[in-house]
PDB file of C-alpha atoms in Angstrom:
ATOM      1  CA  UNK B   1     190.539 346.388 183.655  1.00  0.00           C
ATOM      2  CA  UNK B   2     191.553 348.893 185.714  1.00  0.00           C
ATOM      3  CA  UNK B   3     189.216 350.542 188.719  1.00  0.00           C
ATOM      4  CA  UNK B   4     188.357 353.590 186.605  1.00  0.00           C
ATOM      5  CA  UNK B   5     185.850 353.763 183.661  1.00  0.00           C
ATOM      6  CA  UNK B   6     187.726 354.369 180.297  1.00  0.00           C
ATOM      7  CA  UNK B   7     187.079 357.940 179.246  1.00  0.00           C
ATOM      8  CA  UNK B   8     186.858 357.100 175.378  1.00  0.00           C
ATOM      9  CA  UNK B   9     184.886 354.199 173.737  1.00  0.00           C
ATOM     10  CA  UNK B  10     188.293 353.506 172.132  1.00  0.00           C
ATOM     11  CA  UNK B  11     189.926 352.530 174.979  1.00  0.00           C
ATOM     12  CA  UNK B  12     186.483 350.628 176.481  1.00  0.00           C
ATOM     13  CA  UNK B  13     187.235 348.062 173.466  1.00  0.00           C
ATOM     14  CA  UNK B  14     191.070 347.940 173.315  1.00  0.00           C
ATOM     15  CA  UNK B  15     190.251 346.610 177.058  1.00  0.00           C
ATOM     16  CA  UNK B  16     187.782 344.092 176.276  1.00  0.00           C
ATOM     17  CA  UNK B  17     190.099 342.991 173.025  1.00  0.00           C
ATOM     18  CA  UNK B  18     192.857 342.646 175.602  1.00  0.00           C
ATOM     19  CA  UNK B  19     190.695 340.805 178.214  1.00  0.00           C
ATOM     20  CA  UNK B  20     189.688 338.442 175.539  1.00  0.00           C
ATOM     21  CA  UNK B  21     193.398 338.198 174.323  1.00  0.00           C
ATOM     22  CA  UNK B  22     194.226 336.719 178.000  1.00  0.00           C
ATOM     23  CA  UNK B  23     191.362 334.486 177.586  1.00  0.00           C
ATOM     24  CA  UNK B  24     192.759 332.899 174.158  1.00  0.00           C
ATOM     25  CA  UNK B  25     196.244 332.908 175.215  1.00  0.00           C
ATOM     26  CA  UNK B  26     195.347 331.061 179.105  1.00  0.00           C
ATOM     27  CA  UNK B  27     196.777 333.627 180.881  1.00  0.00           C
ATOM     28  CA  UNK B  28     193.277 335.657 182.560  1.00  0.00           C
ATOM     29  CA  UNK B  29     193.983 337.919 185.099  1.00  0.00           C
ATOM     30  CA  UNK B  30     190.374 337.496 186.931  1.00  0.00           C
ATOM     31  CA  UNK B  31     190.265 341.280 187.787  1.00  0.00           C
ATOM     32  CA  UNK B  32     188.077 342.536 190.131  1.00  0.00           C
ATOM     33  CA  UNK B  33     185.814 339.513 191.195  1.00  0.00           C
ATOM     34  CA  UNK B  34     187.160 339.027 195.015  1.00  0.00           C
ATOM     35  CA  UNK B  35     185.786 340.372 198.362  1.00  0.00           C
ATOM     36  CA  UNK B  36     186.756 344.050 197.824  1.00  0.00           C
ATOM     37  CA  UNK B  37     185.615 344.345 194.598  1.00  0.00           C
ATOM     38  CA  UNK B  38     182.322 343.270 196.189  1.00  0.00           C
ATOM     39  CA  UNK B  39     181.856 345.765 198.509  1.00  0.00           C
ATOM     40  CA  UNK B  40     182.885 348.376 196.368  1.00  0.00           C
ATOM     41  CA  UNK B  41     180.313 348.153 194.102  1.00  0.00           C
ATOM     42  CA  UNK B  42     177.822 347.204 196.455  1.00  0.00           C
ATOM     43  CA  UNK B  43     176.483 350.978 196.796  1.00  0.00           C
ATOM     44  CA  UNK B  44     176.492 351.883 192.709  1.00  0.00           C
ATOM     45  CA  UNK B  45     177.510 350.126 189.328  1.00  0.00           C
ATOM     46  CA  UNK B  46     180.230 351.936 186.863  1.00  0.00           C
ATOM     47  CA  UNK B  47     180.609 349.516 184.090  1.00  0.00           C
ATOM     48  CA  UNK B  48     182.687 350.300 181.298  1.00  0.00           C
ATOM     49  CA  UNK B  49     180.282 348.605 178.183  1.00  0.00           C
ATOM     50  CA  UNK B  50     177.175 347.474 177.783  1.00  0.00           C
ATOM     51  CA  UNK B  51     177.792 343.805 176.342  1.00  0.00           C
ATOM     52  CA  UNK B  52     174.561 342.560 173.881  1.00  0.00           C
ATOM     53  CA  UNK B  53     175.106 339.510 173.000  1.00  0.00           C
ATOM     54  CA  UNK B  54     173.178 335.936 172.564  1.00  0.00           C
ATOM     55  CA  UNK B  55     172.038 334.107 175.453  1.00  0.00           C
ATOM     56  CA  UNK B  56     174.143 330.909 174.353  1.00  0.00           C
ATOM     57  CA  UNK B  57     175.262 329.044 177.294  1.00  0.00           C
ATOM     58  CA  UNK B  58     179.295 329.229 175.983  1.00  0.00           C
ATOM     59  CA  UNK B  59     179.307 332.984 175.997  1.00  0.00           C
ATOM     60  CA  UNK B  60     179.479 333.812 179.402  1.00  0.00           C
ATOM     61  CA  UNK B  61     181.072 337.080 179.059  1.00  0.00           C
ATOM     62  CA  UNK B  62     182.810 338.063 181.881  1.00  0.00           C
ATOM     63  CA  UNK B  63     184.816 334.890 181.332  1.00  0.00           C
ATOM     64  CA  UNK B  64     185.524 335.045 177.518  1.00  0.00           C
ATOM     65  CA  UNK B  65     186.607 338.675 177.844  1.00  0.00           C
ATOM     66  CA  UNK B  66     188.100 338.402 181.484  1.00  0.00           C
ATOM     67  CA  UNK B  67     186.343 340.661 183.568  1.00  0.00           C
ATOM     68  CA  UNK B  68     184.475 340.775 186.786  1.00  0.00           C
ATOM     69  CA  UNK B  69     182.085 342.250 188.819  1.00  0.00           C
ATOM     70  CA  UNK B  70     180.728 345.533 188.119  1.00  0.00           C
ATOM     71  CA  UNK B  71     182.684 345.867 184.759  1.00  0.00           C
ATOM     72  CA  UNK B  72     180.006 345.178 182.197  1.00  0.00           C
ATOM     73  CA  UNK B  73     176.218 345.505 181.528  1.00  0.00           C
ATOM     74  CA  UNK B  74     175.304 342.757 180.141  1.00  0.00           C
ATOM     75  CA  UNK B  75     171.833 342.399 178.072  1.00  0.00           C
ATOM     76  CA  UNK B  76     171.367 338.426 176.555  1.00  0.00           C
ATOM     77  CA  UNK B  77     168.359 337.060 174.517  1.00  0.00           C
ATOM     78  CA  UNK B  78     168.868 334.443 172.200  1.00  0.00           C
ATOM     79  CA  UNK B  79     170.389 335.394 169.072  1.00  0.00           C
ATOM     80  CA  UNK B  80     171.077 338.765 170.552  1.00  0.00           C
ATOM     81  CA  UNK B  81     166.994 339.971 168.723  1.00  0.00           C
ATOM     82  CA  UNK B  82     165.694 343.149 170.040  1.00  0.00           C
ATOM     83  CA  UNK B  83     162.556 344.562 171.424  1.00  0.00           C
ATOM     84  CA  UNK B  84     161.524 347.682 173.633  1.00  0.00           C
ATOM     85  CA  UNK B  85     162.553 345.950 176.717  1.00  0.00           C
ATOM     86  CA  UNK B  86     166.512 345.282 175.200  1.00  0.00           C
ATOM     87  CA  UNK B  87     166.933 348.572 173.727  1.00  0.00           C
ATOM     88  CA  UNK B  88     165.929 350.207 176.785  1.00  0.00           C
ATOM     89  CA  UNK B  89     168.256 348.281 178.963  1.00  0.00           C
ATOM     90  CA  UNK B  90     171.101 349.039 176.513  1.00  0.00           C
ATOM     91  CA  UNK B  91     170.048 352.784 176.681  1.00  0.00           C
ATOM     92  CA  UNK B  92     169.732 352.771 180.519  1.00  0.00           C
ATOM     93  CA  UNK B  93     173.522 351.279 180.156  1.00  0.00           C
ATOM     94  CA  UNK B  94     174.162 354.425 178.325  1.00  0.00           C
ATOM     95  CA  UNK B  95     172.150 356.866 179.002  1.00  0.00           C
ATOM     96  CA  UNK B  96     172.148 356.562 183.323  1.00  0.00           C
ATOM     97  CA  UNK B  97     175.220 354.635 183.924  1.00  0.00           C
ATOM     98  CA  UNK B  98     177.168 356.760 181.093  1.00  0.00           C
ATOM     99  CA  UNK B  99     179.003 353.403 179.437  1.00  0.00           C
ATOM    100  CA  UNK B 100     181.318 354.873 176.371  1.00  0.00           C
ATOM    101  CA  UNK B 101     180.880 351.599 174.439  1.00  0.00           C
ATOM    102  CA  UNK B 102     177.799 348.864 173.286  1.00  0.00           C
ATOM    103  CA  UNK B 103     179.439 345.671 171.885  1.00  0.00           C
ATOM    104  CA  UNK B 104     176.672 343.514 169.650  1.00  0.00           C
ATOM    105  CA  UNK B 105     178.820 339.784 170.379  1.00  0.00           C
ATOM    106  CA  UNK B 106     177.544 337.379 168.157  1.00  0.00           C
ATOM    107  CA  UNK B 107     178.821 333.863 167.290  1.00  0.00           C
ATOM    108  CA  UNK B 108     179.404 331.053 165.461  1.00  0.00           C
ATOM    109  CA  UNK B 109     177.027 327.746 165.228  1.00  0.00           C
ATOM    110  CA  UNK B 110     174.134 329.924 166.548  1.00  0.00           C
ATOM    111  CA  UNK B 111     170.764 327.648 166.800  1.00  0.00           C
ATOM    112  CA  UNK B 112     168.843 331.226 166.225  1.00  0.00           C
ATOM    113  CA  UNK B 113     170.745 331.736 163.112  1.00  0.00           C
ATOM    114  CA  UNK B 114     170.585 328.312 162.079  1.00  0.00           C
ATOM    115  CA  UNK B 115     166.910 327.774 163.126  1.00  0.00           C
ATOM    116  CA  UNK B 116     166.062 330.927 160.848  1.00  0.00           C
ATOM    117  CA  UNK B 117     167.747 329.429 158.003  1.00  0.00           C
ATOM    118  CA  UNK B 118     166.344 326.348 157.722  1.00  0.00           C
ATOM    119  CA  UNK B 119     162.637 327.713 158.295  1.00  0.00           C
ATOM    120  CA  UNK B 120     163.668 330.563 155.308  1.00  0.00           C
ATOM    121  CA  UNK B 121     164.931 328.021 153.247  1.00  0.00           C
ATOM    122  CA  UNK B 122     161.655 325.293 154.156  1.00  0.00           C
ATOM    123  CA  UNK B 123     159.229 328.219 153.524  1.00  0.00           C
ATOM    124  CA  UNK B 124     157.894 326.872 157.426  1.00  0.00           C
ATOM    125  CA  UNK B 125     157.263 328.511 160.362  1.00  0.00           C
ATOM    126  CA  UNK B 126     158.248 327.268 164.075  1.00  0.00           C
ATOM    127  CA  UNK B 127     156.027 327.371 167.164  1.00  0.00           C
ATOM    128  CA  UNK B 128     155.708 329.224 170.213  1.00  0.00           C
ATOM    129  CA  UNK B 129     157.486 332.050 170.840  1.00  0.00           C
ATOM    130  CA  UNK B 130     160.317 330.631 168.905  1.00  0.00           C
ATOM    131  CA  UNK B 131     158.723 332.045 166.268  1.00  0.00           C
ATOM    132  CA  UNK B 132     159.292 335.622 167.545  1.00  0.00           C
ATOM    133  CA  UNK B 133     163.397 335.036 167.666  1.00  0.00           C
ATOM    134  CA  UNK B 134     162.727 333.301 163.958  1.00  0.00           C
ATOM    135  CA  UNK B 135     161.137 336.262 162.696  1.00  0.00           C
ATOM    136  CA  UNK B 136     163.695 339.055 164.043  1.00  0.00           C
ATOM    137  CA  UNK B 137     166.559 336.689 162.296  1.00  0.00           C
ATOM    138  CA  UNK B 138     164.607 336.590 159.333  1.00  0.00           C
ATOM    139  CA  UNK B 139     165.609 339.545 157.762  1.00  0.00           C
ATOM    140  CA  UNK B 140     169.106 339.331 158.547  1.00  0.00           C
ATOM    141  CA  UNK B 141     168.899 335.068 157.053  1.00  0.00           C
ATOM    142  CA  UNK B 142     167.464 337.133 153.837  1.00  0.00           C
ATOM    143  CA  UNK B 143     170.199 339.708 153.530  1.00  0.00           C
ATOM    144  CA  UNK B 144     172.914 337.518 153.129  1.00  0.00           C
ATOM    145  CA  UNK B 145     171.157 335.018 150.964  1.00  0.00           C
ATOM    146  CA  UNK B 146     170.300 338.395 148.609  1.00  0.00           C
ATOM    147  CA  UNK B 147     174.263 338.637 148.775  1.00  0.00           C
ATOM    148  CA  UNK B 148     174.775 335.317 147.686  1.00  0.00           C
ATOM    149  CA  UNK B 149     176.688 334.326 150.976  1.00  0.00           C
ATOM    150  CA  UNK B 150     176.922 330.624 152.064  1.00  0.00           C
ATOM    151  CA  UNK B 151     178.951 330.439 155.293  1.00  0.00           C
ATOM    152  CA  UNK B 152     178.148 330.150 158.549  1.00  0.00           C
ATOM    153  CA  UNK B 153     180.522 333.513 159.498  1.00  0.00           C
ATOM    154  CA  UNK B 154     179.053 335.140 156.886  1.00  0.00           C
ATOM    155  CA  UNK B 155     175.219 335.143 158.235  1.00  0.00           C
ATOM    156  CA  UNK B 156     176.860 335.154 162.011  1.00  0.00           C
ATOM    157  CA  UNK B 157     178.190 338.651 160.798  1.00  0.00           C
ATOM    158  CA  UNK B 158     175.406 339.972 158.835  1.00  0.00           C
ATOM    159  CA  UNK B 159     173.354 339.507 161.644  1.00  0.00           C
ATOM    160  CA  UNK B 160     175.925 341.146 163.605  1.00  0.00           C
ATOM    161  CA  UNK B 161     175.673 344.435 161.148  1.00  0.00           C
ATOM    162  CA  UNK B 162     171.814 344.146 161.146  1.00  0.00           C
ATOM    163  CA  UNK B 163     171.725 344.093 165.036  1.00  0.00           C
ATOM    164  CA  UNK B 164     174.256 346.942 165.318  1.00  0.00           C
ATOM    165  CA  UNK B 165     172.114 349.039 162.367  1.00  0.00           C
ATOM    166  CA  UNK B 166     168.694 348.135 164.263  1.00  0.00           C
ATOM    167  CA  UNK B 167     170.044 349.856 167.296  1.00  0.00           C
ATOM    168  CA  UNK B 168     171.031 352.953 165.603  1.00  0.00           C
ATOM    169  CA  UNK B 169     167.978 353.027 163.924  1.00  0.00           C
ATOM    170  CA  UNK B 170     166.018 352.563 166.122  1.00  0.00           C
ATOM    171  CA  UNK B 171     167.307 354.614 169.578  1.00  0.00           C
ATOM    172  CA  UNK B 172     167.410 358.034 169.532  1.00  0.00           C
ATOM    173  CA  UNK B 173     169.503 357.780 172.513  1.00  0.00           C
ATOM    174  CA  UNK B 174     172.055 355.590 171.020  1.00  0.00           C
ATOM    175  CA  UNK B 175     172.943 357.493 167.930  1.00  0.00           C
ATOM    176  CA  UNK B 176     173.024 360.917 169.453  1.00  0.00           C
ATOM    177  CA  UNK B 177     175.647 359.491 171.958  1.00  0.00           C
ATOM    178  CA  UNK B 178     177.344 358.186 168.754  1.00  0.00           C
ATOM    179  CA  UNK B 179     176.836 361.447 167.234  1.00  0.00           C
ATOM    180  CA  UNK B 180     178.631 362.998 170.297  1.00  0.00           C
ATOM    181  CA  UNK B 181     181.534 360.885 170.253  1.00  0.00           C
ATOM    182  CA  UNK B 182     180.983 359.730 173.841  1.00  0.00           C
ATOM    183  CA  UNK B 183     179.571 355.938 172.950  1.00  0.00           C
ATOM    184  CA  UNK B 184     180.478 353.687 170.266  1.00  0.00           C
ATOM    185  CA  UNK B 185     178.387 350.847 169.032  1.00  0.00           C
ATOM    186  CA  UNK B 186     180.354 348.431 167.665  1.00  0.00           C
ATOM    187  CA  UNK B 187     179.827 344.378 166.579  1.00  0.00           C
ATOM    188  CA  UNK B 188     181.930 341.443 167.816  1.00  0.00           C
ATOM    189  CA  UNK B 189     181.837 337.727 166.535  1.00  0.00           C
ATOM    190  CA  UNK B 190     183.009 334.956 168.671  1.00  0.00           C
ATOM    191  CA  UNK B 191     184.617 331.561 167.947  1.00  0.00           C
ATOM    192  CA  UNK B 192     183.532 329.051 170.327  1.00  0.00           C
ATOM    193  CA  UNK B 193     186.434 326.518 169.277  1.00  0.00           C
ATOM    194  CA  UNK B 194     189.561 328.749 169.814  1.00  0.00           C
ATOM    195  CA  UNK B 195     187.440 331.526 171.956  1.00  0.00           C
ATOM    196  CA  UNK B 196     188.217 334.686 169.939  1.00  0.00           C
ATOM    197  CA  UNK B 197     186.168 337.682 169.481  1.00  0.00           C
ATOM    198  CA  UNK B 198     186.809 339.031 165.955  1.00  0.00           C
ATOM    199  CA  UNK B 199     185.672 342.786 165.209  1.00  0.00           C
ATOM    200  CA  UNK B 200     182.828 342.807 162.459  1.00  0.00           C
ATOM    201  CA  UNK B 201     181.898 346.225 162.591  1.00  0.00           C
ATOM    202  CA  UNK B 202     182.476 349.633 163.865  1.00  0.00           C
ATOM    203  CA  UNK B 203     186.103 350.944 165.737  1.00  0.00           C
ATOM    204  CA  UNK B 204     189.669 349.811 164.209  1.00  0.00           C
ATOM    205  CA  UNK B 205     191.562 348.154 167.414  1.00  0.00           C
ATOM    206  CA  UNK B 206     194.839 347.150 167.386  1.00  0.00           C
ATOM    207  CA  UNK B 207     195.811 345.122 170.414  1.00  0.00           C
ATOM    208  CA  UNK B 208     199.327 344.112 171.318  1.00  0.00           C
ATOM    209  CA  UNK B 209     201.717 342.978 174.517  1.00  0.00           C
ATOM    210  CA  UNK B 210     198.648 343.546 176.390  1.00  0.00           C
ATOM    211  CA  UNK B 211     197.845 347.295 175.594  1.00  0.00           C
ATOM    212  CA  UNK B 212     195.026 348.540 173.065  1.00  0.00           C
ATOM    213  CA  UNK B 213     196.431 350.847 169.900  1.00  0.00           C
ATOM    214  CA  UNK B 214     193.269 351.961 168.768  1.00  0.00           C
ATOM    215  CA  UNK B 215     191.983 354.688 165.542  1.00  0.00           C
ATOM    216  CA  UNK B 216     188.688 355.631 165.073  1.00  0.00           C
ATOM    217  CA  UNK B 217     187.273 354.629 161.837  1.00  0.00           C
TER     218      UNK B 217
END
């Protein structure tokens, strides 16, 4: 990305698209993760999204969407579940350091996903605090099984929407900023084979020769 913070939540995801596009295609530019960069943002942070996204080990995403230091928030928990502790951390992303964009980045073969499943389909329940992740899947697990969906995209995406909803929902500071037109919350799935992040929900971007075309939906 470049040094300055997009000024619309359009551009904020035409330049992750594009940063993932580099990714996919083996040609990442590594921006802003050398010496300078460092002391630069040593003194304050002025990321350009708040990333939410599962804690799985192959979704480290300043890699998968080529960034570096001090361009994203990033907020992980496995399966990317909420509670007050996530929402406030993406609304301090908002709210304080003024990001125009919160990407939801879920992906395929998810063990929370799948773990929820199999304990919705068993009628069994799993121990420890497991059981907390389990139970904030759940009703995502049940919504697509109401829909009569049988593939693994299909729940990764649902939960997607669900997570995306859930933060709407729930955060009055989120969806007043939406309101505004000065953040967009938006969902992402990601293939861990090829490494592609696939829009599920929210903005229409176009992204070509390097450069973000985007249109509001």
């Amino acid at each position: 990305m470049t040094d300055t913070q997009p000024l619309t939540p359009q551009e904020a995801l035409g330049t992750l698209l594009a940063g993932n596009h580099r990714f996919v295609t083996g040609i990442p530019e590594h921006p802003n993760q050398d010496a300078a960069r460092r002391t630069e943002t040593a003194p304050a942070q002025a990321p350009f999204a708040v990333l939410f996204g599962c804690s799985d080990s192959r979704l480290a995403a300043e890699i998968i969407f080529d960034q570096g230091l001090g361009d994203m928030f990033v907020v992980r928990t496995a399966g990317h579940v909420t509670g007050p502790e996530v929402i406030g951390s993406i609304e301090y992303g908002v709210s304080v350091l003024g990001c125009p964009l919160v990407v939801v980045l879920g992906h395929d073969s998810c063990g929370a996903v799948a773990a929820t499943r199999a304990a919705v389909a068993a009628g069994t329940t799993v121990r420890g605090y497991v059981r907390d992740v389990v139970e904030r899947v759940t009703p995502s697990v049940l919504a697509a099984n109401a829909a009569g969906h049988t593939d693994d995209a299909d729940f990764i995406a649902e939960h997607v929407r669900h997570t995306v909803d859930l933060l709407l929902e729930r955060s009055r500071c989120l969806s007043d900023a939406v309101a505004e037109g000065s953040t967009a919350v938006v969902g992402l799935s990601y293939r861990l084979a090829d490494g592609t992040a696939h829009l599920v929900t929210g903005l229409d971007v176009d992204v070509a020769a390097g450069a973000a075309v985007v249109d509001p939906e």
